[in-house]
Amino acid sequence: MMRIKKLLALVLSAVIAMSLISSCKSEDDGVNSVIGSYSSLDPELLSDYDYTRYKGQDLVLNVANWGEYMSLNEPEMLDVNEAFERLTGITVNYNTVATNEALYSKLKSGGAAYDIIIPSDYMISKMISEGMLQKLNFDNIPNFKNILPEYVNPVYDPENEYSVPYLWGMVVIIYNTTMVDEEITSWASLWDEKYTNNILMFNNPRDAFGIAQKYLGFSQNTEDSDELLQCMRLLESQKEIVQGYVMDEIFDKMEGGSAAIAPYYAGDAVTMMDDNPDLYYCIPEEGTNLFVDAICIPTTAENKELAEMYINFLCEPEVALANCEYTGYSTPNGAAFELLDEEVRTNPLQYPS
């Protein structure tokens, strides 16, 4: 997976060359004073937007996202939150959550106060129906124009009032070719007893049921109680051969060779295969789902305009590019897509036909 865009690498070279000049300036000098760090962005690469209007007010933005789902603290890559903080003077309090259900529970119980959340499509629909999300003021998010038309007015937010697409992908099977002596082609492999105690499974109901639904030939949106009962029984039968139910733990287990096969998201498959060349992937013959994760503002958020500024920043082409390159997931941002290397744009794991 290509990690660093050539243009940004050139910018970095210029940054280093100019750092001696800039090092004597104070942070209050604005965006041009932070060119000594790769966490900065060249102002020429940003849209015409006033990111400095809240500087000096000691404001904090509370963000919740999935693990390994934003370009942060990575050598030679843009640190998105640090760049935002230096540009705006706003402190980002960044939190991670494991599943959509965990995020929903925290918000529903009042156990968390987030200004920004990035739930998945089906959870966004649920949150809208329960009045848990604020309508966005798109006057504060002019970079929404960068979102490709096919991701506007989605089924989970038909009027596109509550969400801005962040990244998208699909569910695939990841397997270790040193532990699996066959080509994996079907969801059936997750119920194959010869891989007993070497199978990992999703620790969230929507994705687990989605796999069972595809395996049994049902719609992934079925509401038929008999079909759902068959899926539940199929998942129960799998329990005896599963090593564990995981989310972010999959990175250590699959990269470290402590499990042979698992379902997971395509972007993470790209990252894991990059780190362990023994890993490969399969798009099961029964089919799979495409999903979209989108940026939203909960009704409990106290800093809506700050949150909309952050959303606009995430839609900057260079920022969206950094996030899709770091995570391995696919971007709905057309301007960022055009900046990707050809090998990435034509990778069927990241941009399937």
XYZ file of C-alpha atoms in Angstrom:
353
model
C 0.000 0.000 0.000
C 1.324 3.374 -0.979
C 1.753 5.415 2.183
C 3.094 8.791 1.033
C 1.863 10.849 -1.855
C 4.630 12.255 -4.036
C 3.390 15.815 -3.809
C 3.360 15.738 -0.026
C 6.859 14.322 -0.055
C 7.963 17.362 -2.060
C 6.196 19.614 0.400
C 8.008 17.865 3.247
C 11.356 18.521 1.564
C 10.499 22.194 1.316
C 9.365 22.173 4.933
C 12.687 20.815 6.144
C 14.638 23.280 4.041
C 12.669 26.196 5.476
C 12.620 25.029 9.085
C 15.651 27.090 10.106
C 13.872 30.221 8.932
C 10.585 29.352 10.611
C 11.939 28.039 13.911
C 12.255 31.498 15.420
C 8.590 32.364 14.803
C 5.910 31.951 17.429
C 2.949 29.608 17.019
C 0.662 32.655 17.021
C 2.075 33.629 13.620
C -0.486 31.272 12.056
C -0.267 28.366 9.657
C 2.930 29.624 8.039
C 4.771 29.329 11.356
C 4.384 25.555 11.602
C 6.256 24.577 8.464
C 8.985 22.952 10.543
C 6.765 19.935 11.184
C 5.173 17.385 8.903
C 2.016 17.800 10.954
C 1.543 21.068 9.058
C -0.099 21.575 5.688
C 1.114 23.959 3.046
C -1.484 26.795 3.045
C -1.466 26.645 -0.750
C -2.925 23.138 -0.544
C -5.888 24.220 1.598
C -9.209 25.613 0.409
C -10.168 29.235 0.960
C -11.620 28.838 4.457
C -11.076 30.734 7.696
C -9.597 28.098 9.990
C -8.133 30.685 12.383
C -11.279 32.410 13.666
C -11.277 30.553 16.994
C -7.554 30.934 17.740
C -6.619 32.006 21.266
C -9.916 30.862 22.823
C -8.614 27.597 24.364
C -11.426 25.553 22.849
C -11.593 21.747 22.885
C -13.221 19.442 20.337
C -14.164 15.935 21.500
C -13.835 13.366 18.707
C -14.731 9.655 18.717
C -13.498 7.345 15.965
C -12.536 3.722 15.382
C -9.023 2.475 16.146
C -6.407 2.863 13.370
C -8.887 4.964 11.412
C -7.107 8.292 11.015
C -3.612 9.342 10.012
C -2.040 10.061 13.406
C 1.461 9.758 14.882
C 2.839 8.005 11.823
C 6.404 8.872 10.720
C 6.558 10.676 7.392
C 2.790 11.019 7.170
C 0.448 13.885 7.889
C -0.748 13.917 11.509
C -4.286 15.091 10.878
C -5.221 16.169 14.389
C -1.946 17.932 15.088
C -2.241 19.781 11.784
C -5.787 20.850 12.703
C -4.700 21.974 16.168
C -1.814 24.073 14.851
C -3.949 25.579 12.127
C -6.977 26.435 14.281
C -5.710 26.661 17.864
C -8.447 24.182 18.835
C -7.394 21.181 20.957
C -8.633 17.810 19.711
C -9.546 15.357 22.478
C -9.397 12.145 20.446
C -11.089 8.940 21.638
C -11.518 5.507 20.077
C -14.439 3.104 20.341
C -14.582 -0.565 19.353
C -18.005 -0.957 17.734
C -21.049 0.975 16.557
C -23.017 -0.623 19.351
C -20.534 0.566 21.986
C -20.695 4.090 20.565
C -24.491 3.996 20.553
C -24.603 2.818 24.180
C -22.228 5.547 25.341
C -24.286 8.260 23.670
C -27.639 6.817 24.693
C -26.646 6.508 28.344
C -25.098 9.962 28.476
C -21.757 8.371 29.313
C -19.867 10.330 26.674
C -19.965 13.883 25.324
C -18.615 13.893 21.780
C -18.709 16.712 19.239
C -17.727 14.441 16.342
C -18.544 10.768 15.767
C -17.945 8.550 12.722
C -20.525 5.740 12.834
C -21.375 3.283 10.064
C -24.292 3.646 7.674
C -26.796 1.396 9.475
C -26.062 3.056 12.832
C -26.442 6.521 11.333
C -29.927 5.541 10.159
C -30.784 4.311 13.658
C -29.423 7.437 15.328
C -31.357 9.715 12.966
C -34.598 7.867 13.711
C -33.987 8.248 17.452
C -33.133 11.952 17.294
C -29.513 11.456 18.321
C -27.890 13.510 15.535
C -27.925 17.232 14.673
C -28.634 18.536 11.207
C -25.491 19.982 9.649
C -25.080 23.537 8.423
C -23.389 22.908 5.084
C -22.537 26.617 4.774
C -19.826 25.753 7.302
C -18.725 22.709 5.263
C -18.017 24.043 1.751
C -15.608 21.163 1.089
C -18.649 18.891 0.909
C -18.416 19.728 -2.799
C -15.512 17.252 -2.966
C -17.754 14.282 -2.123
C -18.488 12.130 -5.163
C -22.151 12.202 -6.336
C -22.685 8.481 -5.672
C -22.122 9.100 -1.931
C -24.524 12.043 -1.676
C -28.127 11.492 -0.438
C -27.418 7.904 0.670
C -30.145 5.523 1.761
C -29.150 5.907 5.426
C -29.471 9.725 5.228
C -31.733 10.316 2.190
C -31.789 14.114 2.374
C -28.112 14.272 3.343
C -28.874 16.443 6.357
C -26.924 14.656 9.095
C -23.737 13.155 7.693
C -20.661 13.599 5.499
C -19.055 10.413 4.096
C -15.609 9.719 5.550
C -14.381 6.370 4.183
C -15.939 3.252 2.680
C -15.030 -0.370 2.161
C -16.282 -3.938 2.187
C -16.034 -7.063 4.339
C -13.586 -9.724 3.140
C -11.903 -12.877 4.435
C -8.244 -12.586 5.465
C -6.161 -15.748 5.735
C -2.587 -16.818 6.420
C -1.215 -18.753 3.444
C 1.284 -20.592 5.684
C -1.576 -21.975 7.779
C -4.204 -22.486 5.057
C -3.203 -24.854 2.246
C -6.037 -23.983 -0.136
C -7.474 -20.983 -1.906
C -10.294 -19.553 0.170
C -13.366 -18.675 -1.908
C -16.403 -18.892 0.380
C -17.808 -17.810 3.724
C -18.039 -21.553 4.402
C -14.370 -21.531 5.407
C -15.364 -19.778 8.641
C -17.295 -22.924 9.611
C -14.626 -25.415 8.460
C -13.726 -27.659 11.407
C -10.175 -28.220 10.166
C -9.467 -24.625 11.212
C -10.830 -25.179 14.729
C -9.305 -22.701 17.210
C -7.684 -20.831 14.340
C -10.786 -18.890 13.248
C -11.532 -15.354 14.386
C -14.991 -13.808 14.140
C -16.475 -10.314 14.379
C -17.379 -9.162 17.862
C -20.343 -7.151 16.629
C -23.797 -8.422 15.639
C -24.389 -6.499 12.408
C -21.300 -7.794 10.618
C -21.608 -11.296 12.062
C -25.242 -11.562 10.980
C -24.363 -10.042 7.601
C -21.920 -12.882 6.949
C -24.435 -15.520 8.018
C -27.089 -13.923 5.802
C -24.845 -14.002 2.730
C -23.691 -17.565 3.473
C -27.310 -18.755 3.667
C -28.350 -16.795 0.575
C -30.538 -14.276 2.388
C -30.671 -10.525 1.938
C -28.375 -8.715 4.344
C -31.333 -6.450 5.089
C -33.798 -9.254 5.777
C -36.444 -8.667 8.413
C -37.812 -12.208 8.111
C -37.776 -13.686 11.618
C -37.324 -17.251 10.364
C -34.287 -16.253 8.301
C -32.788 -14.345 11.219
C -33.331 -17.358 13.469
C -31.464 -19.558 10.979
C -28.601 -17.033 10.997
C -28.512 -17.038 14.784
C -28.326 -20.843 14.873
C -25.579 -20.849 12.258
C -23.549 -18.371 14.326
C -24.160 -20.446 17.467
C -22.829 -23.542 15.701
C -19.623 -21.659 14.857
C -18.833 -20.922 18.494
C -17.269 -24.325 19.130
C -14.521 -23.807 16.537
C -13.846 -20.065 16.963
C -10.645 -19.016 18.713
C -12.053 -15.630 19.649
C -14.402 -12.783 18.810
C -12.414 -9.682 17.926
C -12.384 -6.165 16.578
C -9.104 -4.210 16.673
C -7.368 -7.214 18.297
C -7.350 -8.780 14.838
C -4.240 -6.801 13.893
C -2.012 -8.497 16.463
C -3.541 -11.921 15.933
C -3.420 -12.050 12.135
C -0.176 -10.148 11.678
C 1.460 -12.256 14.392
C 0.313 -15.577 12.920
C -1.697 -16.652 15.963
C -4.833 -17.269 13.868
C -5.319 -18.634 10.364
C -8.504 -17.051 9.042
C -10.858 -14.203 9.846
C -13.437 -11.890 8.309
C -12.643 -8.206 8.488
C -12.777 -4.918 6.656
C -10.896 -4.499 3.383
C -8.956 -1.417 4.481
C -7.542 -3.270 7.456
C -6.777 -6.231 5.196
C -4.623 -3.899 3.086
C -2.742 -2.753 6.202
C -2.270 -6.282 7.544
C -1.046 -7.653 4.214
C 1.359 -4.742 4.016
C 2.792 -5.755 7.396
C 2.714 -9.534 6.862
C 3.271 -10.840 3.287
C 1.928 -14.283 4.297
C -1.585 -12.841 4.486
C -4.001 -12.801 1.572
C -7.663 -11.945 1.061
C -10.816 -13.323 -0.511
C -14.000 -11.614 -1.665
C -16.377 -14.547 -1.043
C -18.246 -15.981 -3.994
C -21.591 -15.573 -2.180
C -21.018 -11.819 -2.159
C -20.362 -9.240 0.527
C -21.461 -5.755 1.517
C -20.140 -2.294 0.831
C -20.344 0.019 3.826
C -19.855 3.739 4.396
C -18.672 5.377 7.602
C -19.677 9.026 7.848
C -18.954 12.022 10.063
C -21.813 13.204 12.266
C -22.498 15.583 15.142
C -24.510 14.191 18.098
C -27.378 16.240 19.507
C -25.432 16.419 22.790
C -22.467 18.183 21.123
C -21.703 21.578 22.641
C -19.430 22.880 19.883
C -21.375 22.471 16.648
C -19.582 25.167 14.615
C -16.178 23.859 15.714
C -17.301 20.389 14.749
C -18.363 21.609 11.308
C -14.956 23.239 10.878
C -13.336 19.886 11.701
C -15.592 18.129 9.174
C -14.602 20.659 6.529
C -10.924 20.056 7.371
C -11.356 16.288 6.990
C -12.796 16.987 3.522
C -9.688 18.904 2.413
C -8.238 16.826 -0.449
C -4.788 16.438 1.151
C -6.314 15.474 4.512
C -8.767 12.994 2.993
C -5.872 11.577 0.985
C -3.742 11.095 4.100
C -6.570 9.297 5.894
C -7.343 6.895 3.046
C -3.640 6.159 2.470
C -2.977 5.534 6.156
C -6.035 3.366 6.774
C -6.118 1.501 3.452
C -9.816 2.294 3.139
C -11.482 3.849 0.103
C -12.246 7.545 -0.144
C -15.595 9.056 -1.202
C -13.725 12.337 -1.732
C -13.327 12.840 -5.483
C -10.529 15.393 -5.147
C -8.551 13.021 -2.909
C -9.227 10.079 -5.238
C -7.624 11.965 -8.114
C -4.449 12.387 -6.037
C -4.045 8.630 -5.428
C -1.488 6.616 -7.362
C -2.915 4.618 -10.267
C -2.022 1.320 -8.574
C -4.284 2.223 -5.645
C -7.174 3.512 -7.778
C -7.191 0.220 -9.698
C -6.732 -2.102 -6.702
C -9.866 -4.335 -6.623
C -9.602 -4.698 -2.860
C -9.892 -0.942 -2.345
C -11.894 0.092 -5.427
C -13.836 -2.969 -6.669
C -15.737 -2.857 -9.932
